[in-house]
């Protein structure tokens, strides 16, 4: 498996190998052994979303402790711009973000650790995203920060007002009003 660290090194892009033949390809999307070797957590739940239109934006989401979630994001059909924002108090990259295009053809995955806000915008219609999470969904721990917050200055590649949003995302709090429940821990996964 190829591994690339982004400018916030705790966020990684993983590329599982693909075996191709005349029928198409085969890939192993997840291996407990391989993710353990990378120091990643055990994932306990799979979530999948279907976005009908390009420009559908989901995020910036988080789950606070005691049910904080790390995510392993894969695209099954279509393409997304995947974004992670460091929300760990005391981190040298607090409030900074990284992004990476994930698409079905390239087969890359993005690992988003606990302590990061996460969101994505679809780049193609009929985009299906599968993400593994390290803890169960807990509605009482669920939260969101505005995707278009000027303090975060994320370039989603959209024209003003072009995103399709849920009511939750449209009314999310500003980053300046966000009280982070996350602390920076120097013992993040290493290769």
PDB file of C-alpha atoms in Angstrom:
ATOM      1  CA  UNK A   1       0.000   0.000   0.000  1.00  0.00           C
ATOM      2  CA  UNK A   2       1.366   3.415  -0.952  1.00  0.00           C
ATOM      3  CA  UNK A   3       1.129   6.066   1.776  1.00  0.00           C
ATOM      4  CA  UNK A   4       1.521   9.821   1.325  1.00  0.00           C
ATOM      5  CA  UNK A   5       1.394  12.318   4.185  1.00  0.00           C
ATOM      6  CA  UNK A   6      -0.189  15.677   3.449  1.00  0.00           C
ATOM      7  CA  UNK A   7       1.099  19.032   4.749  1.00  0.00           C
ATOM      8  CA  UNK A   8      -0.590  18.213   8.060  1.00  0.00           C
ATOM      9  CA  UNK A   9       1.260  14.887   8.410  1.00  0.00           C
ATOM     10  CA  UNK A  10      -1.337  13.122  10.562  1.00  0.00           C
ATOM     11  CA  UNK A  11      -3.685  13.203   7.537  1.00  0.00           C
ATOM     12  CA  UNK A  12      -2.651  10.580   5.023  1.00  0.00           C
ATOM     13  CA  UNK A  13      -3.591   9.481   1.525  1.00  0.00           C
ATOM     14  CA  UNK A  14      -3.487   5.702   1.130  1.00  0.00           C
ATOM     15  CA  UNK A  15      -3.449   3.882  -2.185  1.00  0.00           C
ATOM     16  CA  UNK A  16      -4.249   0.181  -1.983  1.00  0.00           C
ATOM     17  CA  UNK A  17      -2.838  -1.823  -4.902  1.00  0.00           C
ATOM     18  CA  UNK A  18      -5.172  -2.773  -7.742  1.00  0.00           C
ATOM     19  CA  UNK A  19      -4.956  -6.014  -9.637  1.00  0.00           C
ATOM     20  CA  UNK A  20      -6.129  -5.402 -13.204  1.00  0.00           C
ATOM     21  CA  UNK A  21      -7.092  -7.833 -15.932  1.00  0.00           C
ATOM     22  CA  UNK A  22      -9.490  -7.926 -18.884  1.00  0.00           C
ATOM     23  CA  UNK A  23     -12.521  -7.923 -16.555  1.00  0.00           C
ATOM     24  CA  UNK A  24     -11.506  -4.742 -14.700  1.00  0.00           C
ATOM     25  CA  UNK A  25      -9.756  -4.638 -11.343  1.00  0.00           C
ATOM     26  CA  UNK A  26      -9.751  -6.022  -7.812  1.00  0.00           C
ATOM     27  CA  UNK A  27      -8.633  -4.084  -4.740  1.00  0.00           C
ATOM     28  CA  UNK A  28      -8.620  -4.608  -1.013  1.00  0.00           C
ATOM     29  CA  UNK A  29     -10.218  -1.447   0.402  1.00  0.00           C
ATOM     30  CA  UNK A  30      -9.513  -2.293   4.008  1.00  0.00           C
ATOM     31  CA  UNK A  31      -7.206  -4.628   5.902  1.00  0.00           C
ATOM     32  CA  UNK A  32      -7.136  -4.628   9.700  1.00  0.00           C
ATOM     33  CA  UNK A  33      -3.565  -5.904   9.587  1.00  0.00           C
ATOM     34  CA  UNK A  34      -2.319  -3.212   7.187  1.00  0.00           C
ATOM     35  CA  UNK A  35      -4.039  -0.328   8.970  1.00  0.00           C
ATOM     36  CA  UNK A  36      -2.705  -1.613  12.315  1.00  0.00           C
ATOM     37  CA  UNK A  37       0.815  -1.627  10.822  1.00  0.00           C
ATOM     38  CA  UNK A  38       0.282   2.057   9.963  1.00  0.00           C
ATOM     39  CA  UNK A  39      -0.808   2.794  13.528  1.00  0.00           C
ATOM     40  CA  UNK A  40      -4.388   3.576  12.507  1.00  0.00           C
ATOM     41  CA  UNK A  41      -7.326   2.779  14.796  1.00  0.00           C
ATOM     42  CA  UNK A  42      -9.741  -0.098  14.416  1.00  0.00           C
ATOM     43  CA  UNK A  43     -12.811   0.912  12.433  1.00  0.00           C
ATOM     44  CA  UNK A  44     -16.191  -0.177  13.813  1.00  0.00           C
ATOM     45  CA  UNK A  45     -18.782   1.173  11.377  1.00  0.00           C
ATOM     46  CA  UNK A  46     -19.136   1.781   7.633  1.00  0.00           C
ATOM     47  CA  UNK A  47     -21.120   4.754   6.313  1.00  0.00           C
ATOM     48  CA  UNK A  48     -22.023   5.463   2.706  1.00  0.00           C
ATOM     49  CA  UNK A  49     -23.460   8.568   1.093  1.00  0.00           C
ATOM     50  CA  UNK A  50     -24.862   9.099  -2.378  1.00  0.00           C
ATOM     51  CA  UNK A  51     -24.837  12.630  -3.737  1.00  0.00           C
ATOM     52  CA  UNK A  52     -27.036  13.038  -6.809  1.00  0.00           C
ATOM     53  CA  UNK A  53     -25.476  16.297  -8.027  1.00  0.00           C
ATOM     54  CA  UNK A  54     -21.996  17.720  -8.398  1.00  0.00           C
ATOM     55  CA  UNK A  55     -21.522  20.562  -5.924  1.00  0.00           C
ATOM     56  CA  UNK A  56     -23.123  18.699  -3.020  1.00  0.00           C
ATOM     57  CA  UNK A  57     -21.200  19.684   0.086  1.00  0.00           C
ATOM     58  CA  UNK A  58     -21.191  17.655   3.299  1.00  0.00           C
ATOM     59  CA  UNK A  59     -19.360  19.157   6.258  1.00  0.00           C
ATOM     60  CA  UNK A  60     -17.502  20.325   8.139  1.00  0.00           C
ATOM     61  CA  UNK A  61     -18.492  17.603  10.599  1.00  0.00           C
ATOM     62  CA  UNK A  62     -17.042  16.205  13.810  1.00  0.00           C
ATOM     63  CA  UNK A  63     -18.018  13.944  16.667  1.00  0.00           C
ATOM     64  CA  UNK A  64     -16.806  14.977  20.102  1.00  0.00           C
ATOM     65  CA  UNK A  65     -15.496  12.633  22.813  1.00  0.00           C
ATOM     66  CA  UNK A  66     -16.364  10.147  24.139  1.00  0.00           C
ATOM     67  CA  UNK A  67     -17.419   9.104  20.623  1.00  0.00           C
ATOM     68  CA  UNK A  68     -14.857  10.994  18.545  1.00  0.00           C
ATOM     69  CA  UNK A  69     -14.272   9.408  15.156  1.00  0.00           C
ATOM     70  CA  UNK A  70     -11.309   8.882  12.880  1.00  0.00           C
ATOM     71  CA  UNK A  71     -12.343   8.256   9.262  1.00  0.00           C
ATOM     72  CA  UNK A  72     -11.019   6.331   6.284  1.00  0.00           C
ATOM     73  CA  UNK A  73     -12.695   7.844   3.207  1.00  0.00           C
ATOM     74  CA  UNK A  74     -13.056   6.071  -0.157  1.00  0.00           C
ATOM     75  CA  UNK A  75     -14.961   6.998  -3.319  1.00  0.00           C
ATOM     76  CA  UNK A  76     -16.897   4.155  -4.937  1.00  0.00           C
ATOM     77  CA  UNK A  77     -18.282   6.150  -7.896  1.00  0.00           C
ATOM     78  CA  UNK A  78     -17.584   9.719  -8.960  1.00  0.00           C
ATOM     79  CA  UNK A  79     -15.142  12.127  -7.322  1.00  0.00           C
ATOM     80  CA  UNK A  80     -14.827  14.478  -4.352  1.00  0.00           C
ATOM     81  CA  UNK A  81     -12.586  17.155  -2.959  1.00  0.00           C
ATOM     82  CA  UNK A  82     -11.978  15.811   0.554  1.00  0.00           C
ATOM     83  CA  UNK A  83     -11.060  18.316   3.290  1.00  0.00           C
ATOM     84  CA  UNK A  84      -9.728  17.935   6.840  1.00  0.00           C
ATOM     85  CA  UNK A  85      -9.334  20.883   9.252  1.00  0.00           C
ATOM     86  CA  UNK A  86      -7.107  20.552  12.315  1.00  0.00           C
ATOM     87  CA  UNK A  87      -9.272  21.259  15.390  1.00  0.00           C
ATOM     88  CA  UNK A  88      -6.820  19.997  18.033  1.00  0.00           C
ATOM     89  CA  UNK A  89      -6.106  22.645  20.661  1.00  0.00           C
ATOM     90  CA  UNK A  90      -2.355  23.098  21.060  1.00  0.00           C
ATOM     91  CA  UNK A  91      -1.569  21.786  17.591  1.00  0.00           C
ATOM     92  CA  UNK A  92       0.892  23.863  15.544  1.00  0.00           C
ATOM     93  CA  UNK A  93      -1.530  23.503  12.609  1.00  0.00           C
ATOM     94  CA  UNK A  94      -4.738  24.332  14.538  1.00  0.00           C
ATOM     95  CA  UNK A  95      -7.267  25.892  12.132  1.00  0.00           C
ATOM     96  CA  UNK A  96      -5.259  24.867   9.062  1.00  0.00           C
ATOM     97  CA  UNK A  97      -6.663  22.485   6.486  1.00  0.00           C
ATOM     98  CA  UNK A  98      -5.568  20.010   3.852  1.00  0.00           C
ATOM     99  CA  UNK A  99      -7.501  18.774   0.850  1.00  0.00           C
ATOM    100  CA  UNK A 100      -7.131  16.042  -1.722  1.00  0.00           C
ATOM    101  CA  UNK A 101      -9.183  14.910  -4.720  1.00  0.00           C
ATOM    102  CA  UNK A 102     -10.415  11.339  -4.332  1.00  0.00           C
ATOM    103  CA  UNK A 103     -11.995   9.553  -7.263  1.00  0.00           C
ATOM    104  CA  UNK A 104     -13.035   6.039  -8.124  1.00  0.00           C
ATOM    105  CA  UNK A 105     -10.517   5.679 -10.944  1.00  0.00           C
ATOM    106  CA  UNK A 106      -7.419   6.572  -8.915  1.00  0.00           C
ATOM    107  CA  UNK A 107      -8.580   4.482  -5.943  1.00  0.00           C
ATOM    108  CA  UNK A 108      -6.948   6.585  -3.239  1.00  0.00           C
ATOM    109  CA  UNK A 109      -8.324   6.895   0.300  1.00  0.00           C
ATOM    110  CA  UNK A 110      -7.895   9.673   2.851  1.00  0.00           C
ATOM    111  CA  UNK A 111      -7.306   8.984   6.526  1.00  0.00           C
ATOM    112  CA  UNK A 112      -8.719  11.727   8.778  1.00  0.00           C
ATOM    113  CA  UNK A 113      -7.694  11.311  12.437  1.00  0.00           C
ATOM    114  CA  UNK A 114      -9.711  12.144  15.541  1.00  0.00           C
ATOM    115  CA  UNK A 115      -9.509  15.878  16.222  1.00  0.00           C
ATOM    116  CA  UNK A 116     -10.159  17.020  12.670  1.00  0.00           C
ATOM    117  CA  UNK A 117     -13.254  18.565  11.120  1.00  0.00           C
ATOM    118  CA  UNK A 118     -14.139  16.701   7.936  1.00  0.00           C
ATOM    119  CA  UNK A 119     -16.077  17.577   4.816  1.00  0.00           C
ATOM    120  CA  UNK A 120     -16.204  17.035   1.106  1.00  0.00           C
ATOM    121  CA  UNK A 121     -17.768  18.449  -2.027  1.00  0.00           C
ATOM    122  CA  UNK A 122     -18.760  16.233  -4.945  1.00  0.00           C
ATOM    123  CA  UNK A 123     -17.077  16.928  -8.264  1.00  0.00           C
ATOM    124  CA  UNK A 124     -19.301  14.620 -10.321  1.00  0.00           C
ATOM    125  CA  UNK A 125     -22.964  13.611 -10.199  1.00  0.00           C
ATOM    126  CA  UNK A 126     -23.938  10.259  -8.694  1.00  0.00           C
ATOM    127  CA  UNK A 127     -20.967  10.200  -6.333  1.00  0.00           C
ATOM    128  CA  UNK A 128     -20.898   7.450  -3.715  1.00  0.00           C
ATOM    129  CA  UNK A 129     -18.576   7.853  -0.746  1.00  0.00           C
ATOM    130  CA  UNK A 130     -17.774   5.071   1.708  1.00  0.00           C
ATOM    131  CA  UNK A 131     -16.146   5.973   4.969  1.00  0.00           C
ATOM    132  CA  UNK A 132     -15.121   3.768   7.807  1.00  0.00           C
ATOM    133  CA  UNK A 133     -15.285   5.315  11.289  1.00  0.00           C
ATOM    134  CA  UNK A 134     -13.540   4.379  14.505  1.00  0.00           C
ATOM    135  CA  UNK A 135     -16.545   4.876  16.802  1.00  0.00           C
ATOM    136  CA  UNK A 136     -20.315   4.578  16.582  1.00  0.00           C
ATOM    137  CA  UNK A 137     -22.540   7.460  15.526  1.00  0.00           C
ATOM    138  CA  UNK A 138     -23.663   9.303  18.668  1.00  0.00           C
ATOM    139  CA  UNK A 139     -26.185  12.102  17.973  1.00  0.00           C
ATOM    140  CA  UNK A 140     -25.373  13.882  21.263  1.00  0.00           C
ATOM    141  CA  UNK A 141     -21.715  14.175  20.157  1.00  0.00           C
ATOM    142  CA  UNK A 142     -22.456  15.286  16.591  1.00  0.00           C
ATOM    143  CA  UNK A 143     -21.464  18.785  15.486  1.00  0.00           C
ATOM    144  CA  UNK A 144     -20.587  20.976  12.521  1.00  0.00           C
ATOM    145  CA  UNK A 145     -18.632  24.106  11.635  1.00  0.00           C
ATOM    146  CA  UNK A 146     -19.436  26.325   8.650  1.00  0.00           C
ATOM    147  CA  UNK A 147     -17.924  25.027   5.442  1.00  0.00           C
ATOM    148  CA  UNK A 148     -17.456  28.574   4.084  1.00  0.00           C
ATOM    149  CA  UNK A 149     -16.039  30.146   7.245  1.00  0.00           C
ATOM    150  CA  UNK A 150     -13.714  32.996   6.215  1.00  0.00           C
ATOM    151  CA  UNK A 151     -11.292  32.165   9.047  1.00  0.00           C
ATOM    152  CA  UNK A 152     -10.696  28.753   7.458  1.00  0.00           C
ATOM    153  CA  UNK A 153     -10.487  30.082   3.868  1.00  0.00           C
ATOM    154  CA  UNK A 154     -11.069  26.698   2.219  1.00  0.00           C
ATOM    155  CA  UNK A 155     -11.160  26.791  -1.574  1.00  0.00           C
ATOM    156  CA  UNK A 156     -13.906  24.309  -2.412  1.00  0.00           C
ATOM    157  CA  UNK A 157     -13.739  25.169  -6.109  1.00  0.00           C
ATOM    158  CA  UNK A 158     -17.321  26.464  -6.037  1.00  0.00           C
ATOM    159  CA  UNK A 159     -18.785  29.775  -7.075  1.00  0.00           C
ATOM    160  CA  UNK A 160     -20.481  31.748  -4.279  1.00  0.00           C
ATOM    161  CA  UNK A 161     -23.741  30.084  -3.242  1.00  0.00           C
ATOM    162  CA  UNK A 162     -23.258  27.094  -5.558  1.00  0.00           C
ATOM    163  CA  UNK A 163     -23.151  24.373  -2.877  1.00  0.00           C
ATOM    164  CA  UNK A 164     -26.072  22.048  -2.210  1.00  0.00           C
ATOM    165  CA  UNK A 165     -26.280  21.799   1.598  1.00  0.00           C
ATOM    166  CA  UNK A 166     -28.287  20.084   4.302  1.00  0.00           C
ATOM    167  CA  UNK A 167     -30.097  22.325   6.804  1.00  0.00           C
ATOM    168  CA  UNK A 168     -27.552  21.229   9.451  1.00  0.00           C
ATOM    169  CA  UNK A 169     -24.616  22.393   7.317  1.00  0.00           C
ATOM    170  CA  UNK A 170     -26.329  25.623   6.255  1.00  0.00           C
ATOM    171  CA  UNK A 171     -26.792  26.640   9.907  1.00  0.00           C
ATOM    172  CA  UNK A 172     -23.474  25.382  11.312  1.00  0.00           C
ATOM    173  CA  UNK A 173     -21.497  27.507  13.758  1.00  0.00           C
ATOM    174  CA  UNK A 174     -18.586  29.756  12.838  1.00  0.00           C
ATOM    175  CA  UNK A 175     -15.082  28.475  13.559  1.00  0.00           C
ATOM    176  CA  UNK A 176     -14.526  31.430  15.941  1.00  0.00           C
ATOM    177  CA  UNK A 177     -17.556  30.242  17.974  1.00  0.00           C
ATOM    178  CA  UNK A 178     -16.409  26.619  18.005  1.00  0.00           C
ATOM    179  CA  UNK A 179     -15.128  25.356  21.349  1.00  0.00           C
ATOM    180  CA  UNK A 180     -12.943  22.454  20.370  1.00  0.00           C
ATOM    181  CA  UNK A 181     -13.224  19.316  22.496  1.00  0.00           C
ATOM    182  CA  UNK A 182      -9.960  17.991  21.016  1.00  0.00           C
ATOM    183  CA  UNK A 183      -6.391  18.223  22.330  1.00  0.00           C
ATOM    184  CA  UNK A 184      -3.220  17.757  20.329  1.00  0.00           C
ATOM    185  CA  UNK A 185      -1.455  14.532  21.259  1.00  0.00           C
ATOM    186  CA  UNK A 186       2.119  14.207  19.979  1.00  0.00           C
ATOM    187  CA  UNK A 187       1.747  10.421  19.706  1.00  0.00           C
ATOM    188  CA  UNK A 188      -0.127  10.395  16.366  1.00  0.00           C
ATOM    189  CA  UNK A 189       0.290   7.400  13.994  1.00  0.00           C
ATOM    190  CA  UNK A 190       3.690   7.025  12.391  1.00  0.00           C
ATOM    191  CA  UNK A 191       4.964   4.893   9.556  1.00  0.00           C
TER     192      UNK A 191
END
